[in-house]
Structure formats: structure tokens, C-alpha cells
Coordinates of C-alpha atoms and ligand atoms in Angstrom, one line a residue:
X1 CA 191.8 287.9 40.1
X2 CA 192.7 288.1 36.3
X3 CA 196.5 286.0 35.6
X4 CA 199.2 285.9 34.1
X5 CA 198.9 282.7 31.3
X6 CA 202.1 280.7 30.7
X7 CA 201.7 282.1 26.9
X8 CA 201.9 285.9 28.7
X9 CA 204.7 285.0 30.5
X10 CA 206.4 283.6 27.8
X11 CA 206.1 286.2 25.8
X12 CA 206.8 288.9 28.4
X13 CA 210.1 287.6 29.1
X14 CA 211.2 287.2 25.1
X15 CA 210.3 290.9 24.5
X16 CA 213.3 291.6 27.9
X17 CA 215.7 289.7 25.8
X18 CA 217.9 291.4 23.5
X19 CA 217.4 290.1 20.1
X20 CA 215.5 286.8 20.9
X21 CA 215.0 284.7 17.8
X22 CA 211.3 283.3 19.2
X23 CA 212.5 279.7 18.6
X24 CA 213.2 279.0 22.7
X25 CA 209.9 281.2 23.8
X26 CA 208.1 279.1 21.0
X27 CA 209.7 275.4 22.6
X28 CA 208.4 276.3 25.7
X29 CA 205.0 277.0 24.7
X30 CA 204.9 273.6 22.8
X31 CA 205.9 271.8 25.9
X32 CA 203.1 273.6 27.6
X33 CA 200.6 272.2 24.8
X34 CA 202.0 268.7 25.2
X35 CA 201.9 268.5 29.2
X36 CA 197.9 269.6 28.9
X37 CA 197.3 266.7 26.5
X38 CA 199.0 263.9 28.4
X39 CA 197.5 265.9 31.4
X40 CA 193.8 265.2 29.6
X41 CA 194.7 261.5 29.0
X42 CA 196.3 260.9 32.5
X43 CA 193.2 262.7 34.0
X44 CA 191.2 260.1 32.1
X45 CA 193.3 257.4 32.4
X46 CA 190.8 254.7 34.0
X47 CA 188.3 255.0 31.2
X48 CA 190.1 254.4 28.8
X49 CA 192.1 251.4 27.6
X50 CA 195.4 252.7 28.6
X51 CA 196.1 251.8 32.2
X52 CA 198.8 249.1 33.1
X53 CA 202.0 247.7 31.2
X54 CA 202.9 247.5 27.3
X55 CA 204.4 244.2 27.9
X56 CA 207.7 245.7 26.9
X57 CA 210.9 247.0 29.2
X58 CA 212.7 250.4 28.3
X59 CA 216.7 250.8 27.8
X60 CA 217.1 250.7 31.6
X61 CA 215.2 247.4 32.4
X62 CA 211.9 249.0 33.7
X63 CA 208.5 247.6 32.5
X64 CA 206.8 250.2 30.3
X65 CA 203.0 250.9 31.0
X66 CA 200.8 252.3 27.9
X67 CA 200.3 255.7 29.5
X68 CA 204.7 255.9 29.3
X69 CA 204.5 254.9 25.5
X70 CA 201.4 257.3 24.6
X71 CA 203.2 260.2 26.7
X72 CA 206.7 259.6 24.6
X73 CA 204.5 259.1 21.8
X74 CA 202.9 262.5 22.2
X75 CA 206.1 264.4 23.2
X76 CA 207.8 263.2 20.3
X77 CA 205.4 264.5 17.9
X78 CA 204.7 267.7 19.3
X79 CA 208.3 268.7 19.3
X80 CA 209.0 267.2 15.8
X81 CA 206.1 269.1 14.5
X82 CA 206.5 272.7 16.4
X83 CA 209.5 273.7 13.9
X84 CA 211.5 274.6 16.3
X85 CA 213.2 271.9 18.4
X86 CA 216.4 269.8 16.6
X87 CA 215.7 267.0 18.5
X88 CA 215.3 264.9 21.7
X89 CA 216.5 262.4 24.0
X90 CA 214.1 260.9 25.7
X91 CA 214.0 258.0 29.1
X92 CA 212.0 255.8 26.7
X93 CA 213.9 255.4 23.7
X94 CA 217.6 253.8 23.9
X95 CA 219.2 256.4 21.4
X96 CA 218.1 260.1 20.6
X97 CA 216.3 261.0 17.7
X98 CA 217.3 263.8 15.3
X99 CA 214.9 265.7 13.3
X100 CA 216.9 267.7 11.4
X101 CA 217.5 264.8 9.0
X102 CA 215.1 264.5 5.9
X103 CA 213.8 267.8 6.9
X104 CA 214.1 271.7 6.5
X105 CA 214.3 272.0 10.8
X106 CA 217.2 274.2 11.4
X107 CA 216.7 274.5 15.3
X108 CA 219.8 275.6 17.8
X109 CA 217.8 273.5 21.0
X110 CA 217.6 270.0 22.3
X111 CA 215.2 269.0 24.2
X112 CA 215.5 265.8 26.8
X113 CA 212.6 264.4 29.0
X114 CA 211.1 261.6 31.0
X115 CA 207.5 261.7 29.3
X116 CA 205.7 259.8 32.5
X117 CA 208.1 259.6 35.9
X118 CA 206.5 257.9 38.6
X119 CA 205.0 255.6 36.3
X120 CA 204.5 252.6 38.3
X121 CA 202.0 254.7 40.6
X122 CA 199.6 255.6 37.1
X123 CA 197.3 252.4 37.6
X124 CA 196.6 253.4 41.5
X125 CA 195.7 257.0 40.4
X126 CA 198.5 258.8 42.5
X127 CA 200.3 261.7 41.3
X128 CA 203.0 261.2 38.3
X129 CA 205.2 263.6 36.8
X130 CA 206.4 265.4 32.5
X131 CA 210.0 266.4 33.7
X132 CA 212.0 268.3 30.7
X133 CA 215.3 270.3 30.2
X134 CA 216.5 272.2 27.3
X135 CA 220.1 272.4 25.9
X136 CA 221.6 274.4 22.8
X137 CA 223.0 272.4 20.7
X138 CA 226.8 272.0 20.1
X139 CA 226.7 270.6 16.8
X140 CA 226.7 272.8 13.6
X141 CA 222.8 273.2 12.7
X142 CA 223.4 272.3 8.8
X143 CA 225.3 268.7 10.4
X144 CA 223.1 265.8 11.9
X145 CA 223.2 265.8 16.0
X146 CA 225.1 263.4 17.3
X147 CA 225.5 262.5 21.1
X148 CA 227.2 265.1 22.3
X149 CA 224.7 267.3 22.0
X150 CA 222.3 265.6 24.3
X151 CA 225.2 264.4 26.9
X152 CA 226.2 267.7 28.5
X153 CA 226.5 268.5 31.8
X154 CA 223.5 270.0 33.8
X155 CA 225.3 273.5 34.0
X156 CA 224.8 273.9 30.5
X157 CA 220.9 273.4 30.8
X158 CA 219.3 276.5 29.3
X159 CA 215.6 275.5 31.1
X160 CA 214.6 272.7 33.0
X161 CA 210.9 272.1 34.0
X162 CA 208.2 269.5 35.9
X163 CA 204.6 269.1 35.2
X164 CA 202.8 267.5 38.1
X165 CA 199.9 265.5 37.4
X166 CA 198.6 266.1 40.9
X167 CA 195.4 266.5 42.7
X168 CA 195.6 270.2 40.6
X169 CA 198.2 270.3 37.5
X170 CA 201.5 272.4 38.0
X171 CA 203.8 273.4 35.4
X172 CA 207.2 274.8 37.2
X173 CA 210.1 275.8 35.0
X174 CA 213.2 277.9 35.2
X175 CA 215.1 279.6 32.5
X176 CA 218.0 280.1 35.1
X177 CA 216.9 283.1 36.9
X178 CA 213.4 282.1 39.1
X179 CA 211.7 279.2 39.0
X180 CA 207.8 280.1 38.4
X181 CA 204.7 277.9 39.1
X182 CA 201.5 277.7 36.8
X183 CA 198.6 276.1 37.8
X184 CA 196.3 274.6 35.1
X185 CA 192.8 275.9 34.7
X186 CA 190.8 273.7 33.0
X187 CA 187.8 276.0 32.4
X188 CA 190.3 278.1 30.4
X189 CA 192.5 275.8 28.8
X190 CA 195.8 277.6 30.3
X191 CA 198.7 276.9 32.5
X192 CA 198.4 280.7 34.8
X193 CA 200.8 281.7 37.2
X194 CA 200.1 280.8 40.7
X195 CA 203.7 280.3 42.0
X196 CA 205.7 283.4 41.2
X197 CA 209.4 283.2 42.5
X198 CA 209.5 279.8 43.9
X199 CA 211.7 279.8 46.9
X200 CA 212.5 276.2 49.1
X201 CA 212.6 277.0 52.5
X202 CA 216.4 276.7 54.0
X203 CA 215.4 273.9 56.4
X204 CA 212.1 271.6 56.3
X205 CA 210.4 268.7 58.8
X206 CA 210.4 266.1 56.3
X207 CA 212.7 263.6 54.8
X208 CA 211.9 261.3 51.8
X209 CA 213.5 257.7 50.6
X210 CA 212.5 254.6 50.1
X211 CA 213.7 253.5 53.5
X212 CA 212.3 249.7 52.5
X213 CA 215.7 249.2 50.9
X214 CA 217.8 250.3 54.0
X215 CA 219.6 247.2 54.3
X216 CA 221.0 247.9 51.3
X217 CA 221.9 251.7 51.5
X218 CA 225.7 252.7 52.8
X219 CA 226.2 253.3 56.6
X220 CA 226.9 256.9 56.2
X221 CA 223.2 256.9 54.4
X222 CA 222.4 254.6 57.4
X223 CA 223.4 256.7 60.0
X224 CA 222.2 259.9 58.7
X225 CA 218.5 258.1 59.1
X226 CA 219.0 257.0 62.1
X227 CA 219.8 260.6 63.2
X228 CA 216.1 261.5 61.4
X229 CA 214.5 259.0 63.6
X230 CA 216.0 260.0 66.7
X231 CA 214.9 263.5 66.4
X232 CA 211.3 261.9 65.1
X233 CA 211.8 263.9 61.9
X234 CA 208.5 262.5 59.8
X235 CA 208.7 260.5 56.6
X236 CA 207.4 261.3 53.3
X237 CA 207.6 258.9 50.1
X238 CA 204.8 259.2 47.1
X239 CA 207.7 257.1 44.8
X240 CA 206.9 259.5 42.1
X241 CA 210.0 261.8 41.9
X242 CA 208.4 264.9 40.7
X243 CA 205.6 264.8 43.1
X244 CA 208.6 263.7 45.9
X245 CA 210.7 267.2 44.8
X246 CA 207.5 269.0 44.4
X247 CA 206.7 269.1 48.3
X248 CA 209.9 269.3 48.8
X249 CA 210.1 272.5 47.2
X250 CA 207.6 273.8 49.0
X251 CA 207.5 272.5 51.9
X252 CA 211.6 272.2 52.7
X253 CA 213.2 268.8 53.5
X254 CA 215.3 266.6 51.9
X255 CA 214.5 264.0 49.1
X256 CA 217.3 260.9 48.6
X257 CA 217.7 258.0 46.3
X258 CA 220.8 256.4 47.1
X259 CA 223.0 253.7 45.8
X260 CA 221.7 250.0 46.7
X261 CA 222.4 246.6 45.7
X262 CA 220.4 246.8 42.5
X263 CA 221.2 250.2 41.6
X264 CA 225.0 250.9 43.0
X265 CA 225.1 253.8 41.2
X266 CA 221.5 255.0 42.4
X267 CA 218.4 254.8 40.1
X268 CA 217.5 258.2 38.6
X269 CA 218.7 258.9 35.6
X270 CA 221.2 262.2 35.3
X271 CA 220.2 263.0 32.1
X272 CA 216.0 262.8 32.2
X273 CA 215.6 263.6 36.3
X274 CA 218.0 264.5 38.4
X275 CA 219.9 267.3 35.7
X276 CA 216.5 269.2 35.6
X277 CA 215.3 268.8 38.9
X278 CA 218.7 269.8 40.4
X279 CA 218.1 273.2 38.6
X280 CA 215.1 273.8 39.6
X281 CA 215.8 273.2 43.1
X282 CA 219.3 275.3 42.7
X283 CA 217.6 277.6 41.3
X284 CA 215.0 278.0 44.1
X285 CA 218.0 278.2 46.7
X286 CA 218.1 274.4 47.3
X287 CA 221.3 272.1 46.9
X288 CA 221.6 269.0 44.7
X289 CA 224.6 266.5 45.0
X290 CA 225.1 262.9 44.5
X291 CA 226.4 260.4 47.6
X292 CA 230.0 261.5 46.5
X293 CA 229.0 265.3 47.8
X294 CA 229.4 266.3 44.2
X295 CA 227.2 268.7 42.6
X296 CA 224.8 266.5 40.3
X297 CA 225.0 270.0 37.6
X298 CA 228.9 269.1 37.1
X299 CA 228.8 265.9 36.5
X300 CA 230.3 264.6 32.9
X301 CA 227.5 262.3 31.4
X302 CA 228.8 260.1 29.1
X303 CA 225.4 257.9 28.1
X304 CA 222.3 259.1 27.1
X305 CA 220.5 256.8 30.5
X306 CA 223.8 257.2 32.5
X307 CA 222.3 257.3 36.4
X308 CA 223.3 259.0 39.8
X309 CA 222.6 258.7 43.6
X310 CA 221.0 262.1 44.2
X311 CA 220.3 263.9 47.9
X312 CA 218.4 267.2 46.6
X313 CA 216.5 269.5 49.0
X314 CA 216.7 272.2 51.7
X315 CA 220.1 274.2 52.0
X316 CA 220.6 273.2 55.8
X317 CA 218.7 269.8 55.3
X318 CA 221.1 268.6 52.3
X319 CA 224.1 270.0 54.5
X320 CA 223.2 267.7 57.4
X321 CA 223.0 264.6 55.2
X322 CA 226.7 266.0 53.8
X323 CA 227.8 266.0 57.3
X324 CA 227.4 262.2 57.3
X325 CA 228.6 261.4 54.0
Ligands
LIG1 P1 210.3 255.8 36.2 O1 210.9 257.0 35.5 O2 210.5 254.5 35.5 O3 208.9 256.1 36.6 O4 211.2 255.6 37.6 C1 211.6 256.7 38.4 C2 210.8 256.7 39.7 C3 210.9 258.0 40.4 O5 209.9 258.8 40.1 C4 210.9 257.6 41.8 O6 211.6 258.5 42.7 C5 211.5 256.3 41.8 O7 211.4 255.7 40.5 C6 210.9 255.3 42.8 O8 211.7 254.2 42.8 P2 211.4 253.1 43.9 O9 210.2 252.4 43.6 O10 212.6 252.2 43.8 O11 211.4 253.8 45.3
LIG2 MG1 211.5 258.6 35.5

């Protein structure tokens, strides 16, 4: 059966917008070219002399492993060089980087990712995660960005997307009207559509946390587990958020990271993971909120790594977990 490539697709859905400039259509395409390279290098990852920790830590105390440095790396570049994006914020570097400056790039998007989530899983060769979102810029294009421009809310997201490095390689993005799946097929080179209209099922069997830091979690959080176990509902954690929201997206459930002692305000990062992933999932029918019950896509960020308890899932499944909160 003959499909639709990611480049079709792309195209295809400039050509139903009213005077489309090309610059977003042509972003996208470049972040499809960058997932398939860090894709060939993560595929490869044990023969090469890439595999375990730089030695350094990133802005929010986590040890960086090569594979995280050569994915930023990669990203980085690609962007820069496509023409066509302004700048980026990335989960690697402390501040974001402007590439307007010293250069004729007059771009109206932002782009902000997490080159490599999941990373700590790369050396045992379980799935990891490219997770992206794209924002217009606020900033006049003939002035330098500044801050603002990366630090809006995820409402204001113009396309948020994953690539899952799994046992087969998924692309899924939303421009804010579906959410659409490509698989990647090597013998061809391309991302194709496998996954038209993505929908999450209202209500799944699964529920996924790090339960190993349940002495730590809130009672409410607590409680709502308990309720889990007395109805035997069955655990699922890979630790890799991507691959985590992935199932749940197709399979239905409920994925949580919570506040704990060493992360009060939760782990994942607003900006990098849970602004993008919450779209998707919105998109798809799901429900994204934080411990507080408010929606993760209107919250203010005010820090490029500001972070957020996140409970992201099924419709029905989120709305029991709210009826603990
Ligand atoms: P990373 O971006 O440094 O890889 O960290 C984010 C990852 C998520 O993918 C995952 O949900 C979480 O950290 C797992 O954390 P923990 O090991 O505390 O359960
Ligand atoms: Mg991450």
C-alpha cells in the first residue's frame, strides 16, 4: 500500500492554507531530517563511542550522556542552517540561542526541544524520545529575541511533536487540528503516515509513575494509587516520557509525575516536555493538568527550565485522579 511521506503531508496541508509563506511547512520538514539522523546514531548507538555520560550536568542538575550532547548538537545545527527558524531553546543549554544575530535569518518561529528525553535509559538500549514545540515569535524580526519569545504559555504553541526512538521510529505531531503518526521506513528514507487522526481512548487499564518514590508523593497522589491497586489496575513505567505518553496515547491510561521531596514542584520541564506533550494529548481528546488541577497549556512560564507536576492521559482516567486531588 503506497503512503503518504511526512514531505507529502507537509506539503498537502501548506497548499489548504491561505497564503502560507513555506517557512513553517519548511521547519517541520527540517525537524523531520534531524529526528532521522539522531534516529541513525541512536540506532547505532553501541558501536560507536557514544554511549554513557559526558562527565558534565545540564542547567537542571542532570548528568549529560554523549548521545544528549550530539542530539542538541545536531538539532542546533539543522535549525540554524535550514533558513528558516529564529532560534531555539533547548533542555541542554541554560539560555536560548538567537540566530538572527550576525546573520540575514529573518524567521517569524521559535523552536524549543528536549534533543534526547529519557536519556538515562540510552546505555540499556530502551526506547528514548526528540520532543519539540514551535512558537511565533513575539519580538519584532529585525530586533534580537529575547526571552519572551521562548517563555510563552503552551496555548500559544503553533505545533508540538515527539519522535520515538522505539522498537520502530514514530514521528507524531500536531499543528492544532489532529495529531498524525508517521512511521519511519528505513528502506525509503521517509517518515510515512501510519497513524492518521490519533485519538486516545476516553478511559485505559494502565497507570504510569514512578511509584518507587511514593513515600514521598502527597496523600491525595497516595490515595488515588491506592484506589489503582484495589481495583488491580496494572502498572506501566518505561521512565522515558515520550515512550510513557506514547502508550498512553494509544493505549488510554493515565501517565503522572508528581511533586516529591527532590522535585516539589515535579520534574518535567513545562517548557521542553510537558507544553508539547499536553498538546498533543489535548489535541487527541486527552486532558493535561498539573497536581494543582490546572491546565499545564495555561500556565505562565517565567524561566526558560521552569518545571511542573503533570497528570496527562485518558479523559475519564485524568478525571478520576482530579477527583482525588
Ligand atoms: P531527561 O530529559 O533528563 O531524560 O529526564 C526526563 C525523564 C522523563 O523522560 C521521564 O519521565 C523521567 O525523566 C523519569 O524520571 P525518574 O527516573 O525520576 O522516574
Ligand atoms: Mg527530558
Amino acid at each position: 500500500m503506497r503512503r503518504i511521506t511526512l514531505d507529502e503531508f507537509i506539503i498537502a496541508n501548506q497548499n489548504l492554507t491561505k497564503n502560507a509563506s513555506g517557512e513553517f511547512s519548511g521547519l517541520l520538514r527540517h525537524l523531520g531530517i534531524a529526528s532521522k539522523i539522531i534516529n541513525r546514531v541512536v540506532n547505532k548507538a553501541g558501536l560507536l563511542d557514544i554511549l554513557g555520560v559526558d562527565g558534565s550536568v545540564n542547567s537542571t542538575g542532570d548528568d549529560v550522556q554523549k548521545l544528549d550532547t550530539y542530539a542538541n548538537d545536531l538539532m542546533i545545527e539543522y535549525l540554524k542552517n535550514s533558513g528558516i527558524c529564529a532560534g531555539v531553546a533547548s533542555e541542554e543549554n541554560e539560555t536560548f540561542i538567537d540566530f538572527t544575530s550576525n546573520s540575514k535569518i529573518r524567521s517569524s518561529y521559535v523552536v524549543v526541544f528536549d534533543p534526547l528525553d529519557g536519556s538515562s535509559n540510552i546505555d540499556v538500549n530502551i526506547s528514548v524520545g526528540t520532543i519539540f514545540g514551535i512558537y511565533k515569535r513575539l519580538s519584532h524580526e529585525d530586533r534580537p529575541l529575547s526571552q519572551n519569545d521562548f517563555c510563552q504559555r503552551g496555548n500559544e504553541l503553533v505545533a508540538a511533536g515527539y519522535v520515538l526512538h522505539g522498537t520502530s521510529t514514530m514521528l507524531v505531531f500536531t499543528t492544532g487540528d489532529s495529531v498524525n503518526g508517521f512511521t519511519y521506513d528505513r528502506g525509503i528514507g521517509e517518515f510515512c503516515l501510519s497513524h492518521p487522526n490519533m485519538k486516545i481512548p476516553p478511559k485505559g487499564k494502565y497507570y504510569s509513575i514512578n511509584q518507587g518514590y511514593s513515600n514521598t508523593f502527597s496523600p491525595n497522589i497516595n490515595a488515588y494509587l491506592n484506589a489503582c491497586a484495589s481495583k488491580n489496575t496494572a502498572l506501566r513505567y518505561i521512565g522515558s516520557m515520550v515512550a510513557d505518553v506514547h502508550r498512553t496515547l494509544y493505549m488510554g491510561g493515565v501517565f503522572l509525575y508528581p511533586g516529591t521531596h527532590s522535585h516539589p514542584e515535579g520534574k518535567l520541564r513545562i517548557l521542553y516536555e510537558c507544553n508539547p506533550l499536553s498538546m498533543i494529548i489535548e489535541q487527541a481528546g486527552g486532558i493535561s493538568i498539573n497536581e494543582k488541577k490546572q491546565r499545564i497549556l495555561d500556565l505562565d512560564v517565567n524561566q526558560l527550565h521552569q518545571k511542573s507536576s503533570i497528570i496527562i492521559g485518558s479523559k475519564e482516567d485524568v478525571e478520576e485522579v482530579i477527583s482525588f486531588l
